[in-house]
């Protein structure tokens, strides 16, 4: 899994972690951290979901998500996502715990 941000910078999700990959300081970006997932299947039918954490949050424009799963002969492909809904969601985030 990888991403290309609207500014052209790229990140590859090679790290699997259940924790955020920094100690409170902003990480050097961009970073794509895989956060686990689940699924199953057999034969030719598989279903799998994976969570990821991306830093920094994308700016306005198009984000390209690149994927590949060589073990299942799932060739590299990509989709483009407009970031406006992501930015709108980010603007509506509110803290529920005191810092």
PDB file of C-alpha atoms in Angstrom:
ATOM      1  CA  UNK A   1       0.000   0.000   0.000  1.00  0.00           C
ATOM      2  CA  UNK A   2       1.263   3.456  -0.792  1.00  0.00           C
ATOM      3  CA  UNK A   3       0.022   6.994  -1.341  1.00  0.00           C
ATOM      4  CA  UNK A   4       0.928   9.959  -3.478  1.00  0.00           C
ATOM      5  CA  UNK A   5      -0.187  13.204  -1.847  1.00  0.00           C
ATOM      6  CA  UNK A   6      -1.522  16.212  -3.782  1.00  0.00           C
ATOM      7  CA  UNK A   7       1.890  17.926  -3.528  1.00  0.00           C
ATOM      8  CA  UNK A   8       3.563  14.937  -5.245  1.00  0.00           C
ATOM      9  CA  UNK A   9       5.236  13.517  -2.118  1.00  0.00           C
ATOM     10  CA  UNK A  10       4.897   9.764  -1.572  1.00  0.00           C
ATOM     11  CA  UNK A  11       4.800   7.290   1.305  1.00  0.00           C
ATOM     12  CA  UNK A  12       4.844   3.498   1.364  1.00  0.00           C
ATOM     13  CA  UNK A  13       3.108   1.619   4.182  1.00  0.00           C
ATOM     14  CA  UNK A  14       5.856  -0.805   5.082  1.00  0.00           C
ATOM     15  CA  UNK A  15       5.573  -0.480   8.868  1.00  0.00           C
ATOM     16  CA  UNK A  16       2.901  -2.403  10.802  1.00  0.00           C
ATOM     17  CA  UNK A  17       2.142  -0.900  14.202  1.00  0.00           C
ATOM     18  CA  UNK A  18      -0.739  -0.735  16.654  1.00  0.00           C
ATOM     19  CA  UNK A  19       0.778   2.450  18.100  1.00  0.00           C
ATOM     20  CA  UNK A  20       1.246   5.761  16.394  1.00  0.00           C
ATOM     21  CA  UNK A  21       4.850   5.991  15.156  1.00  0.00           C
ATOM     22  CA  UNK A  22       5.896   9.034  17.164  1.00  0.00           C
ATOM     23  CA  UNK A  23       6.292  10.173  20.756  1.00  0.00           C
ATOM     24  CA  UNK A  24       4.126  13.288  20.606  1.00  0.00           C
ATOM     25  CA  UNK A  25       6.379  15.268  18.285  1.00  0.00           C
ATOM     26  CA  UNK A  26       5.316  15.647  14.676  1.00  0.00           C
ATOM     27  CA  UNK A  27       6.977  12.937  12.573  1.00  0.00           C
ATOM     28  CA  UNK A  28       8.959  13.745   9.484  1.00  0.00           C
ATOM     29  CA  UNK A  29       6.459  13.205   6.728  1.00  0.00           C
ATOM     30  CA  UNK A  30       5.023  11.802   4.794  1.00  0.00           C
ATOM     31  CA  UNK A  31       4.442   8.537   6.660  1.00  0.00           C
ATOM     32  CA  UNK A  32       1.961   5.753   6.009  1.00  0.00           C
ATOM     33  CA  UNK A  33       1.689   3.263   8.874  1.00  0.00           C
ATOM     34  CA  UNK A  34      -0.358   0.111   8.518  1.00  0.00           C
ATOM     35  CA  UNK A  35      -2.501  -0.430  11.631  1.00  0.00           C
ATOM     36  CA  UNK A  36      -3.749  -3.976  11.235  1.00  0.00           C
ATOM     37  CA  UNK A  37      -6.866  -5.427   9.741  1.00  0.00           C
ATOM     38  CA  UNK A  38      -8.599  -8.699   9.193  1.00  0.00           C
ATOM     39  CA  UNK A  39     -10.399 -10.907   6.778  1.00  0.00           C
ATOM     40  CA  UNK A  40     -10.389 -14.354   5.314  1.00  0.00           C
ATOM     41  CA  UNK A  41     -11.394 -16.530   2.447  1.00  0.00           C
ATOM     42  CA  UNK A  42     -10.481 -19.593   0.457  1.00  0.00           C
ATOM     43  CA  UNK A  43     -10.071 -20.648  -3.123  1.00  0.00           C
ATOM     44  CA  UNK A  44     -10.612 -17.604  -5.290  1.00  0.00           C
ATOM     45  CA  UNK A  45     -12.677 -15.538  -2.839  1.00  0.00           C
ATOM     46  CA  UNK A  46     -10.974 -13.352  -0.249  1.00  0.00           C
ATOM     47  CA  UNK A  47     -12.146 -10.403   1.819  1.00  0.00           C
ATOM     48  CA  UNK A  48      -9.614  -8.307   3.716  1.00  0.00           C
ATOM     49  CA  UNK A  49      -9.783  -4.917   5.410  1.00  0.00           C
ATOM     50  CA  UNK A  50      -6.777  -2.929   6.550  1.00  0.00           C
ATOM     51  CA  UNK A  51      -6.451   0.263   8.562  1.00  0.00           C
ATOM     52  CA  UNK A  52      -3.768   2.850   7.919  1.00  0.00           C
ATOM     53  CA  UNK A  53      -2.524   6.090   9.478  1.00  0.00           C
ATOM     54  CA  UNK A  54      -1.247   8.841   7.172  1.00  0.00           C
ATOM     55  CA  UNK A  55       0.886  11.834   8.206  1.00  0.00           C
ATOM     56  CA  UNK A  56       0.459  14.618   7.336  1.00  0.00           C
ATOM     57  CA  UNK A  57      -3.211  14.869   6.533  1.00  0.00           C
ATOM     58  CA  UNK A  58      -3.508  15.547   2.805  1.00  0.00           C
ATOM     59  CA  UNK A  59      -4.024  19.055   1.495  1.00  0.00           C
ATOM     60  CA  UNK A  60      -6.592  20.012  -1.145  1.00  0.00           C
ATOM     61  CA  UNK A  61      -6.352  18.092  -4.396  1.00  0.00           C
ATOM     62  CA  UNK A  62      -6.181  14.454  -5.412  1.00  0.00           C
ATOM     63  CA  UNK A  63      -4.618  11.668  -3.360  1.00  0.00           C
ATOM     64  CA  UNK A  64      -3.555   8.545  -5.245  1.00  0.00           C
ATOM     65  CA  UNK A  65      -3.780   5.257  -3.344  1.00  0.00           C
ATOM     66  CA  UNK A  66      -1.555   2.510  -4.778  1.00  0.00           C
ATOM     67  CA  UNK A  67      -2.085  -1.145  -3.881  1.00  0.00           C
ATOM     68  CA  UNK A  68      -0.629  -4.577  -4.644  1.00  0.00           C
ATOM     69  CA  UNK A  69      -0.822  -8.059  -3.094  1.00  0.00           C
ATOM     70  CA  UNK A  70       1.729 -10.180  -4.931  1.00  0.00           C
ATOM     71  CA  UNK A  71       1.078 -13.332  -2.870  1.00  0.00           C
ATOM     72  CA  UNK A  72      -2.440 -13.461  -4.310  1.00  0.00           C
ATOM     73  CA  UNK A  73      -1.340 -12.327  -7.782  1.00  0.00           C
ATOM     74  CA  UNK A  74      -3.161  -9.025  -7.244  1.00  0.00           C
ATOM     75  CA  UNK A  75      -1.225  -6.746  -9.573  1.00  0.00           C
ATOM     76  CA  UNK A  76      -0.378  -3.156  -8.763  1.00  0.00           C
ATOM     77  CA  UNK A  77      -3.172  -0.686  -9.332  1.00  0.00           C
ATOM     78  CA  UNK A  78      -4.301   2.663  -8.028  1.00  0.00           C
ATOM     79  CA  UNK A  79      -7.344   4.793  -7.359  1.00  0.00           C
ATOM     80  CA  UNK A  80      -7.571   8.562  -7.024  1.00  0.00           C
ATOM     81  CA  UNK A  81      -9.459  10.122  -4.131  1.00  0.00           C
ATOM     82  CA  UNK A  82     -10.469  13.771  -3.930  1.00  0.00           C
ATOM     83  CA  UNK A  83      -9.374  15.110  -0.550  1.00  0.00           C
ATOM     84  CA  UNK A  84     -12.170  17.658   0.013  1.00  0.00           C
ATOM     85  CA  UNK A  85     -14.332  15.241   2.103  1.00  0.00           C
ATOM     86  CA  UNK A  86     -11.255  14.282   4.157  1.00  0.00           C
ATOM     87  CA  UNK A  87     -10.402  17.924   4.825  1.00  0.00           C
ATOM     88  CA  UNK A  88     -14.015  18.666   5.800  1.00  0.00           C
ATOM     89  CA  UNK A  89     -14.010  15.719   8.222  1.00  0.00           C
ATOM     90  CA  UNK A  90     -10.675  16.856   9.685  1.00  0.00           C
ATOM     91  CA  UNK A  91     -12.071  20.354  10.297  1.00  0.00           C
ATOM     92  CA  UNK A  92     -14.904  18.818  12.345  1.00  0.00           C
ATOM     93  CA  UNK A  93     -12.685  16.707  14.627  1.00  0.00           C
ATOM     94  CA  UNK A  94     -12.973  17.554  18.298  1.00  0.00           C
ATOM     95  CA  UNK A  95     -11.094  16.269  21.307  1.00  0.00           C
ATOM     96  CA  UNK A  96     -13.057  14.188  23.795  1.00  0.00           C
ATOM     97  CA  UNK A  97     -10.218  13.808  26.324  1.00  0.00           C
ATOM     98  CA  UNK A  98      -8.217  16.536  28.012  1.00  0.00           C
ATOM     99  CA  UNK A  99      -4.668  16.817  26.733  1.00  0.00           C
TER     100      UNK A  99
END
